[in-house]
mmCIF file of C-alpha atoms in Angstrom:
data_model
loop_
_atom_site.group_PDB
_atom_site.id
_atom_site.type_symbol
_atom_site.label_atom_id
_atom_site.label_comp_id
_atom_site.label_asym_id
_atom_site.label_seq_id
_atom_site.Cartn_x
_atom_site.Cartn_y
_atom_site.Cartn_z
ATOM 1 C CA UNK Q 288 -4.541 3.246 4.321
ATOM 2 C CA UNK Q 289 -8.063 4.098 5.818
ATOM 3 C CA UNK Q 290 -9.488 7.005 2.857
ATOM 4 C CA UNK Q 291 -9.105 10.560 3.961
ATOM 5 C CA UNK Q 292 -11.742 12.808 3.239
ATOM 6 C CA UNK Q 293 -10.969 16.008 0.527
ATOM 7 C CA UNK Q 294 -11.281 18.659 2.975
ATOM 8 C CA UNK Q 295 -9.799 17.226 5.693
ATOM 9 C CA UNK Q 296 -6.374 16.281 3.658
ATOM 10 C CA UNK Q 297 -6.381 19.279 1.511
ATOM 11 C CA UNK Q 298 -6.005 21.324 4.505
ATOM 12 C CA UNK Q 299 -2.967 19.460 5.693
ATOM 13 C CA UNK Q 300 -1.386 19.203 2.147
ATOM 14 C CA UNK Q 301 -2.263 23.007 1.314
ATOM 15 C CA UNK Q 302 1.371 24.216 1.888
ATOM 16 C CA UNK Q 303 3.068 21.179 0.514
ATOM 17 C CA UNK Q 304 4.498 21.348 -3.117
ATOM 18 C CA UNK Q 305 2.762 18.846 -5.676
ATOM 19 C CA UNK Q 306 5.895 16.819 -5.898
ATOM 20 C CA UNK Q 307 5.934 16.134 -2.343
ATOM 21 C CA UNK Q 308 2.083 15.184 -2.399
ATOM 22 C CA UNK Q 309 3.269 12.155 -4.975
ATOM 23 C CA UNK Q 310 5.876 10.788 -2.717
ATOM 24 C CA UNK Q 311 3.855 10.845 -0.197
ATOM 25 C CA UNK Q 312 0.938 8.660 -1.699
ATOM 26 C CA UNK Q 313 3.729 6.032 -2.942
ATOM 27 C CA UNK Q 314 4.801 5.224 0.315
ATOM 28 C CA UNK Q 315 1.685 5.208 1.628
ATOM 29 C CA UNK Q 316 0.548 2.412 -1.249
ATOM 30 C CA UNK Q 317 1.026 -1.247 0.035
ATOM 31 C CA UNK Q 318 2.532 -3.849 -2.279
ATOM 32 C CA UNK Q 319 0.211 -6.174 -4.293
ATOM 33 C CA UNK Q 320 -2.148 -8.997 -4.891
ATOM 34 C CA UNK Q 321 -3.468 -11.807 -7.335
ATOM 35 C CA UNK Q 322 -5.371 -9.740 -9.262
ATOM 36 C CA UNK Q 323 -6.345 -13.012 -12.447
ATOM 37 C CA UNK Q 324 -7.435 -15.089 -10.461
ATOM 38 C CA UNK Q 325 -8.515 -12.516 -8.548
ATOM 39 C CA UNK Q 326 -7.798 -12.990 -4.703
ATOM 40 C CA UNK Q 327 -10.601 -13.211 -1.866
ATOM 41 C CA UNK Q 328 -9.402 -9.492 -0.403
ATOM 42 C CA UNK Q 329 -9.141 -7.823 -4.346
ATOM 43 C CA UNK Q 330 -12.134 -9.262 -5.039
ATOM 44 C CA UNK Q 331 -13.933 -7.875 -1.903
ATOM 45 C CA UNK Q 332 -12.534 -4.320 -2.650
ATOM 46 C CA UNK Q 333 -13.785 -4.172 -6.448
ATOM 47 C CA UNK Q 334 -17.304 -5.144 -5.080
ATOM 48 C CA UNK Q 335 -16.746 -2.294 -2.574
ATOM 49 C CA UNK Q 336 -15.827 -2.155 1.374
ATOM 50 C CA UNK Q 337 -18.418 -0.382 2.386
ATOM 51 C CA UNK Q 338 -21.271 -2.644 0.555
ATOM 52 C CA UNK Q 339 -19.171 -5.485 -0.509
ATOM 53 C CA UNK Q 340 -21.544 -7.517 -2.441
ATOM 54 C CA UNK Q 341 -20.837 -11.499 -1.869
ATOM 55 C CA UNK Q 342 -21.722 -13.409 1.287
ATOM 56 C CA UNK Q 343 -18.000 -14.517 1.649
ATOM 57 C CA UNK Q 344 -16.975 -11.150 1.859
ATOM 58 C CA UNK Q 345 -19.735 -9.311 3.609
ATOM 59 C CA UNK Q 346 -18.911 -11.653 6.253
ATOM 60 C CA UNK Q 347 -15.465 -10.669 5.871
ATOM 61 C CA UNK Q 348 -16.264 -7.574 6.880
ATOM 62 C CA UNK Q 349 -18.329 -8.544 9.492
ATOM 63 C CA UNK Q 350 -15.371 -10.438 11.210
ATOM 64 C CA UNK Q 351 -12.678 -7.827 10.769
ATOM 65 C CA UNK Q 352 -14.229 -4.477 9.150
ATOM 66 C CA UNK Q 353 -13.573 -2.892 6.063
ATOM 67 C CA UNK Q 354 -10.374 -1.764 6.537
ATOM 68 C CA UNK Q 355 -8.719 -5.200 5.763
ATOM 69 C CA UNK Q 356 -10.522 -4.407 1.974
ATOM 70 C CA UNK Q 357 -8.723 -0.880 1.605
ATOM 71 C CA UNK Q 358 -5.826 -2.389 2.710
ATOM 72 C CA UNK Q 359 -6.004 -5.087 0.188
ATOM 73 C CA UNK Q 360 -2.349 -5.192 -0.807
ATOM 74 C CA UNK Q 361 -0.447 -5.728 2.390
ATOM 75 C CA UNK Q 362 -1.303 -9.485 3.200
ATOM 76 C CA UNK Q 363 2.300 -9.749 4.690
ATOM 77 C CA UNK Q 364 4.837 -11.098 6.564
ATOM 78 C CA UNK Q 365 7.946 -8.845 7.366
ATOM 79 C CA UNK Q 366 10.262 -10.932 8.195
ATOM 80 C CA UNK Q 367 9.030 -14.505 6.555
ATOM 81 C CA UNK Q 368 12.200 -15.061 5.034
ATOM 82 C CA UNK Q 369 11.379 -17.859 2.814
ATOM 83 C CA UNK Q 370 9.941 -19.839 6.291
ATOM 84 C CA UNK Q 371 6.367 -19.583 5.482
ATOM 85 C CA UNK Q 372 5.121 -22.698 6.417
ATOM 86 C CA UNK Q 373 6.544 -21.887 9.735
ATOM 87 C CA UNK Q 374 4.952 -18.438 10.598
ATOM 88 C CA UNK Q 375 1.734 -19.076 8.897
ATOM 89 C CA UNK Q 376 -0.064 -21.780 10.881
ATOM 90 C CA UNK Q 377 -2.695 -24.098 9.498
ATOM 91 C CA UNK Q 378 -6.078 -22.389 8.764
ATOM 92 C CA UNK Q 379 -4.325 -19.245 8.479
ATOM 93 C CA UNK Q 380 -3.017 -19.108 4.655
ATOM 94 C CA UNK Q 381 -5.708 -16.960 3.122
ATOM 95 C CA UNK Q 382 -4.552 -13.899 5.821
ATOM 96 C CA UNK Q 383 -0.370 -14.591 5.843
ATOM 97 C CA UNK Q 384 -0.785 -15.353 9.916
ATOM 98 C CA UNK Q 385 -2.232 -11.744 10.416
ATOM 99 C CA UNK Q 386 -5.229 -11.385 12.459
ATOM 100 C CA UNK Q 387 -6.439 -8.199 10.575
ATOM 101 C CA UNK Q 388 -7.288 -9.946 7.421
ATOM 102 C CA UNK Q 389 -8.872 -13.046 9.735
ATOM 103 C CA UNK Q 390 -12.023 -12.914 7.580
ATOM 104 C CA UNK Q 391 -10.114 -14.318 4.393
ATOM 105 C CA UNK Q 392 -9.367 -17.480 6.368
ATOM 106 C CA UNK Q 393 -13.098 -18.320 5.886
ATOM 107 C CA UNK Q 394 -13.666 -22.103 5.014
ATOM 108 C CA UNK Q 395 -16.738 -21.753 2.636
ATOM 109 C CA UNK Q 396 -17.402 -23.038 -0.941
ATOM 110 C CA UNK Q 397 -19.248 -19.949 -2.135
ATOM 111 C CA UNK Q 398 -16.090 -17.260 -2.612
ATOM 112 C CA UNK Q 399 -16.249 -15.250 -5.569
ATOM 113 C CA UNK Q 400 -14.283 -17.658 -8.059
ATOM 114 C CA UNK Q 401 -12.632 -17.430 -11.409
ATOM 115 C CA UNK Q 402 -13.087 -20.273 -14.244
ATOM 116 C CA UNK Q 403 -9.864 -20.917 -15.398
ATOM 117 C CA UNK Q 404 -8.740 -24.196 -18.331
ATOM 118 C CA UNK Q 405 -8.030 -27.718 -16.909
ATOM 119 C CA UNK Q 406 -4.483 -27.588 -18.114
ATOM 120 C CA UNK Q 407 -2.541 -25.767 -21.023
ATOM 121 C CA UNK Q 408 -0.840 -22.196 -20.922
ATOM 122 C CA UNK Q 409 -2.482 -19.418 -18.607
ATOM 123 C CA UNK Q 410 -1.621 -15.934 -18.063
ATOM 124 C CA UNK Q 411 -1.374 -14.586 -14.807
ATOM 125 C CA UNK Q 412 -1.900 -10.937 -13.647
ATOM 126 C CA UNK Q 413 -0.657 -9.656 -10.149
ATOM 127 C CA UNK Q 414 -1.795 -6.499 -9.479
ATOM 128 C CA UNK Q 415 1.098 -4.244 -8.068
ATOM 129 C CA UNK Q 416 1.499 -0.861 -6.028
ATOM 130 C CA UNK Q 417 4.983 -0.955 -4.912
ATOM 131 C CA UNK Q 418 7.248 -2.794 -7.315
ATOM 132 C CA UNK Q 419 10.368 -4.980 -5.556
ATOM 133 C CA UNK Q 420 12.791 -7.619 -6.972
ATOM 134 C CA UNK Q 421 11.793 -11.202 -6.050
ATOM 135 C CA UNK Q 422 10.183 -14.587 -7.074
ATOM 136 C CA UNK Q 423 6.584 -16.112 -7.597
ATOM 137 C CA UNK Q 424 6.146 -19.159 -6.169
ATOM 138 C CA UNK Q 425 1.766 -20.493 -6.915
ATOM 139 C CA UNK Q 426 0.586 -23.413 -5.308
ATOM 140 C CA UNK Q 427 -2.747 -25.830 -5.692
ATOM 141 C CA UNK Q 428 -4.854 -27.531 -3.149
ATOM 142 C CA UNK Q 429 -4.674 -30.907 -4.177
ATOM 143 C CA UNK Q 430 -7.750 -33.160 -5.878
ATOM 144 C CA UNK Q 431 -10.462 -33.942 -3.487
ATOM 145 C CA UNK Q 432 -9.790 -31.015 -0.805
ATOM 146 C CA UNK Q 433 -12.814 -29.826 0.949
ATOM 147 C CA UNK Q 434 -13.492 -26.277 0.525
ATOM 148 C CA UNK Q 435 -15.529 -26.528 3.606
ATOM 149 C CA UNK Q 436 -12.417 -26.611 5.828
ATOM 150 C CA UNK Q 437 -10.040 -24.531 6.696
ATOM 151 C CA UNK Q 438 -7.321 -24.495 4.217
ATOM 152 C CA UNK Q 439 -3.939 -26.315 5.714
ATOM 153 C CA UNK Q 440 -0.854 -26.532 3.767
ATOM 154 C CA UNK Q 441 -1.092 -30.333 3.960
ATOM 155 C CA UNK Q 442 -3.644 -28.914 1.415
ATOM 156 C CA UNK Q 443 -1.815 -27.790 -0.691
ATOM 157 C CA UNK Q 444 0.037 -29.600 -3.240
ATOM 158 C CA UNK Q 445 3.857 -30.333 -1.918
ATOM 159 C CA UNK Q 446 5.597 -28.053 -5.045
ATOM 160 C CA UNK Q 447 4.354 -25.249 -7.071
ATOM 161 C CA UNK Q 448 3.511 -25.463 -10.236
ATOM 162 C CA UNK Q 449 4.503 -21.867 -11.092
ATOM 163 C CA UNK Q 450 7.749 -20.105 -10.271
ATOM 164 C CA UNK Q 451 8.779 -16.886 -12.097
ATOM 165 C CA UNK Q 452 11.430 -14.306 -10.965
ATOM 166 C CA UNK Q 453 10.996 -11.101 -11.576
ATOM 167 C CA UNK Q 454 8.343 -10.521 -14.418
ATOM 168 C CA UNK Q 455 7.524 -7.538 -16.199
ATOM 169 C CA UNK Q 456 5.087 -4.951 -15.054
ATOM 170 C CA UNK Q 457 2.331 -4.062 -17.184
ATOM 171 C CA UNK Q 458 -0.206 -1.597 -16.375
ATOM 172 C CA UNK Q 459 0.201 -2.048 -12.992
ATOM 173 C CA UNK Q 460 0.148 -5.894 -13.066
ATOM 174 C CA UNK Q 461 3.131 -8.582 -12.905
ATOM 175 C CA UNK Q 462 2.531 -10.617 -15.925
ATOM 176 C CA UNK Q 463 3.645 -13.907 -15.958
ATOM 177 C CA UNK Q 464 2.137 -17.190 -18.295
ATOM 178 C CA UNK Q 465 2.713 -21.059 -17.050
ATOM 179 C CA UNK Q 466 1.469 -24.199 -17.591
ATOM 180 C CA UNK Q 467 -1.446 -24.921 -15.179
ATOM 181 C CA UNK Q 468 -1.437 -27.887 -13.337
ATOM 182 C CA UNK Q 469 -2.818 -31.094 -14.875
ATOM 183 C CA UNK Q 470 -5.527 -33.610 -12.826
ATOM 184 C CA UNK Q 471 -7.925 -30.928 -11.380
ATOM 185 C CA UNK Q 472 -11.641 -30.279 -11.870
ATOM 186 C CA UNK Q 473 -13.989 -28.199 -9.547
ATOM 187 C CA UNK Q 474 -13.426 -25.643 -6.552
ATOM 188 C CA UNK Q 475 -9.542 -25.365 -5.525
ATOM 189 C CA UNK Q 476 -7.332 -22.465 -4.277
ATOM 190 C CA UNK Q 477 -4.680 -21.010 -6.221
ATOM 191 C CA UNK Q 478 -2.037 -19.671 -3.199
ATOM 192 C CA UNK Q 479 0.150 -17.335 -4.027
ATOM 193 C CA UNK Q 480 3.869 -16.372 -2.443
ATOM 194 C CA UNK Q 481 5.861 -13.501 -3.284
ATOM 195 C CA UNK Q 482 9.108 -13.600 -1.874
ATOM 196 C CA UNK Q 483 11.327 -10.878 -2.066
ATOM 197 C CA UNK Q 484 14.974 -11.020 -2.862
ATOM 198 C CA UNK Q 485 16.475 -11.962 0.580
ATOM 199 C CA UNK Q 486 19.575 -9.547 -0.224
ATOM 200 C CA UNK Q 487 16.982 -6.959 -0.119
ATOM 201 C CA UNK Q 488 14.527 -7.631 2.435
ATOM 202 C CA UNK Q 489 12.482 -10.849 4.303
ATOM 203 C CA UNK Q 490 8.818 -9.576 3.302
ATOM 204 C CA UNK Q 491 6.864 -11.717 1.746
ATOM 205 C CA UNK Q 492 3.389 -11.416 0.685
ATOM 206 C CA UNK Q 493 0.481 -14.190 0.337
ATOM 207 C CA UNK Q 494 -2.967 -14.589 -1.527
ATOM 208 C CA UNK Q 495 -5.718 -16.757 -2.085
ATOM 209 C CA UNK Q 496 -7.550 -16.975 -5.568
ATOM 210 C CA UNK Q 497 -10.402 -18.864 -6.160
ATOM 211 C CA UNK Q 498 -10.842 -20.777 -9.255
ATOM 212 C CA UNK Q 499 -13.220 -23.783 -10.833
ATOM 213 C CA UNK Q 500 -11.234 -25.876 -13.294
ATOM 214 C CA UNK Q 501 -13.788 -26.235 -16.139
ATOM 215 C CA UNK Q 502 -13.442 -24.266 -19.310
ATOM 216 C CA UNK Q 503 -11.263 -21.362 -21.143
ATOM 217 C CA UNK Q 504 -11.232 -18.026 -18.175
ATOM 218 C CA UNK Q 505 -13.390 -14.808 -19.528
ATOM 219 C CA UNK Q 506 -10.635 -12.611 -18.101
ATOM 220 C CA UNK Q 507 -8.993 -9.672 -20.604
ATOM 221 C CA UNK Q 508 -5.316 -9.398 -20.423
ATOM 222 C CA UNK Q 509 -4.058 -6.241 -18.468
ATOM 223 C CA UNK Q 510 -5.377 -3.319 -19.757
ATOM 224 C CA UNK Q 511 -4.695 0.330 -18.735
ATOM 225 C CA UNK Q 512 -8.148 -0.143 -16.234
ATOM 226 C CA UNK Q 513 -8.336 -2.677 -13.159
ATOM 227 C CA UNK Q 514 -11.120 -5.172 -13.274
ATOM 228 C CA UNK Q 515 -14.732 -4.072 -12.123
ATOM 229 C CA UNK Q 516 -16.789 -5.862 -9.112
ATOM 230 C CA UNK Q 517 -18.017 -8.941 -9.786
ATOM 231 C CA UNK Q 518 -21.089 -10.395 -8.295
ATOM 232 C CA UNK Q 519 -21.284 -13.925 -9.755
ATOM 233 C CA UNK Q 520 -19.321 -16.591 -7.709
ATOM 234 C CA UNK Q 521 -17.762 -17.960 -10.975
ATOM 235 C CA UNK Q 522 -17.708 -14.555 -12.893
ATOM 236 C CA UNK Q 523 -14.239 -13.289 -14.219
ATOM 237 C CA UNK Q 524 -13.335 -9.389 -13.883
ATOM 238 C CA UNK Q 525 -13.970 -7.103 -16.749
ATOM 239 C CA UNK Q 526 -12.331 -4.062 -17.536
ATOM 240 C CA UNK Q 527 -14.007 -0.393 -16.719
ATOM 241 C CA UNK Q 528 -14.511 2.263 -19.619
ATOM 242 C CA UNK Q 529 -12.424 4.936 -20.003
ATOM 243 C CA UNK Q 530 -13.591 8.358 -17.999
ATOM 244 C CA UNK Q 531 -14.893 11.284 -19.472
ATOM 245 C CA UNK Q 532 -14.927 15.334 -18.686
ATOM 246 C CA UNK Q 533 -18.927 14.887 -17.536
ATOM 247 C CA UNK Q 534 -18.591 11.001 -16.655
ATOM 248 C CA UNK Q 535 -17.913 9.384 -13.261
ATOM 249 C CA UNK Q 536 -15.116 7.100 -12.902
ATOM 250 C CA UNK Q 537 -14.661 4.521 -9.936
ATOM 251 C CA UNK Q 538 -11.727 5.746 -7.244
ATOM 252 C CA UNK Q 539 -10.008 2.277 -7.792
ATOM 253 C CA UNK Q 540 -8.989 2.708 -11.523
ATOM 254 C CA UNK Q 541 -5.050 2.617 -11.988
ATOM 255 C CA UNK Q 542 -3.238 3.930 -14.882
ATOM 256 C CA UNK Q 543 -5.250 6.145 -16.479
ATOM 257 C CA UNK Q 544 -4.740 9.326 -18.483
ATOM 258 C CA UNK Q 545 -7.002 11.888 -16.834
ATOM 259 C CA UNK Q 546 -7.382 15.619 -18.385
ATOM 260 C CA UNK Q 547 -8.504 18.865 -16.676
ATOM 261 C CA UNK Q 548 -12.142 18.609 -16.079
ATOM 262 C CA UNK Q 549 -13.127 14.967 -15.956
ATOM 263 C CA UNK Q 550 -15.543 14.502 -12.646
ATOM 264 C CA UNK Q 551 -14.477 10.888 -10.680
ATOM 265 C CA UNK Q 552 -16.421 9.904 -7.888
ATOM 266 C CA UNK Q 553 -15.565 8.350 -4.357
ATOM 267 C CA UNK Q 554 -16.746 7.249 -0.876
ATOM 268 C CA UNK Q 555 -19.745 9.442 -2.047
ATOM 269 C CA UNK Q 556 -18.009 12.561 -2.653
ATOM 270 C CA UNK Q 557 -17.457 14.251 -6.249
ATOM 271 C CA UNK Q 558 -14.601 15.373 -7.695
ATOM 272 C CA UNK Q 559 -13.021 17.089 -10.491
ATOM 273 C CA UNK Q 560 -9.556 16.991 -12.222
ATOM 274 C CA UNK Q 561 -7.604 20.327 -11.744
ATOM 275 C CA UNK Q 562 -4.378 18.942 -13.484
ATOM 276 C CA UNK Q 563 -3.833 16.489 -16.359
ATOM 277 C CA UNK Q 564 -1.653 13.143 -14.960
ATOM 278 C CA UNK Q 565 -1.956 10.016 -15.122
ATOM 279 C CA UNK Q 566 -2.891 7.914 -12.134
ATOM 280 C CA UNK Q 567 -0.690 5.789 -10.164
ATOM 281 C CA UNK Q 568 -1.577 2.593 -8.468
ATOM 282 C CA UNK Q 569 -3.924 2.776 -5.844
ATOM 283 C CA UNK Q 570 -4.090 6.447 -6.546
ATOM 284 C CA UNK Q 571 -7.603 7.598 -4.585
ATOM 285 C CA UNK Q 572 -8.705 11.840 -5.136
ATOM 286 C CA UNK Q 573 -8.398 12.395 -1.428
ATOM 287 C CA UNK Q 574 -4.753 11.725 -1.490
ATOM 288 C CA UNK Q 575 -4.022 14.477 -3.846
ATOM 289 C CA UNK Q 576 -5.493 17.847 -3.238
ATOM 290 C CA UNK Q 577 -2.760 19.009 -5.712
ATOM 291 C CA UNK Q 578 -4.844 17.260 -9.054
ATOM 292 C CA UNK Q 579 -8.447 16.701 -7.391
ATOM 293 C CA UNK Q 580 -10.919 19.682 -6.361
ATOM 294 C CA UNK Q 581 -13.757 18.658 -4.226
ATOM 295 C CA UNK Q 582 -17.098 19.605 -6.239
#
């Protein structure tokens, strides 16, 4: 998933048909992430992979590059199978067991967190690319764990609190609401398992959110724009404004309506609309020569 740059890719997509150019980019997408609470690699990508922003994730990148951050949505295990707890070793949550995404495994009490309630109803978001049938399973590292060290599943609490099957999808986010668990305050990870139907396949993916129990979250529901960077380390996403013919618009949006005309810029490089569509997940202008023109 490593960007392509516009000339480069429109050269090799010249002779292929539109159509083909959008099948193309949907299997190239990964699968998803949390996206409220945001996760440690979603969070890293909004505040951007070349110049992420935080400490937690600048040293991210430091341990495994900047790839991991474009490749935000394929924390994975192929063939987990429900048996997480025995192909993901202790200390090794945060990145599924997959040395790529090594940097998320960091044991450090400053990651970008979200504020969420101390108990009552909350709504989670799970930001999406490739939709499949399966089941939500969210844990919580249990009262007194040290953010300092490296997160165990002894950690963790022994059940989740959360398990959902197969929510809706809005704007590119599963949407799901549960009761949060009761007898937390301060720093704790919110893990997150996606399990696909067994039936179907044995992938599974994994994330880690940071949140502080403390007061009512600051996070919009899903809206037809992902959340922008964040640079506070207990600051909650906010949505981007909508793009404009003469406006820029950042690369990561999802779901929105563009019309001919409107100029987007990404990985320094302008570009302008040539067809109205709308924008899939994870859509990025140098993956479609067919709607983006490089200015």
């Amino acid at each position: 998933m490593r960007p392509i740059r516009a000339a480069a890719i429109a050269v090799a997509l010249a002779a292929i048909p539109a159509v083909a150019v959008v099948v193309f980019t949907q299997e190239a997408v990964g699968h998803g992430t949390m996206g409220t609470p945001v996760s440690r690699v979603y969070q890293c990508y909004l505040e951007g992979p070349e110049a992420p922003k935080s400490a937690a994730c600048k040293q991210a990148v430091a341990i495994g590059g900047t790839q991991p951050l474009y490749d935000w949505n394929e924390i994975n295990q192929a063939n987990a199978a429900g048996n997480h707890r025995n192909i993901i070793p202790d200390g090794r949550l945060c990145s599924g067991g997959r040395d790529k995404y090594a940097g998320f495994d960091q044991p450090r009490a400053d990651w970008v967190a979200t504020t969420i309630p101390t108990s009552g109803s909350f709504t989670f978001q799970y930001r999406v690319t490739a939709q499949h049938p399966g089941m939500f399973d969210l844990y919580v590292t249990k009262q007194g764990w040290n953010p300092a060290a490296a997160l165990k599943w002894s950690d963790l609490e022994a059940t989740p609190f959360l398990h959902v099957a197969d929510p809706p999808v809005v704007n590119g986010y599963y949407v799901f609401s549960g009761n949060l668990p009761t007898g937390h305050t301060g720093r704790h990870v919110i893990y997150a398992i996606w399990q696909r139907y067994l039936n179907l396949s044995n992938e599974a993916f994994y994330s880690c959110s940071d949140v502080i129990f403390g007061s009512a979250p600051t996070s919009p529901p899903p809206t037809t724009s992902s959340p922008s960077p964040t640079t506070s380390p207990t600051q909650s996403p906010t949505a981007s404004p909508t793009p404009t013919a003469t406006g820029t618009y950042p690369a990561w949006a999802a779901w929105v309506s563009y019309t001919v005309g409107t100029r987007v810029s990404y990985m320094g490089r302008n570009y302008q609309c040539r067809q109205s569509h709308t924008s899939q997940p994870g859509w990025e202008p140098p993956n479609a020569a067919a709607l983006w023109l490089a200015i």
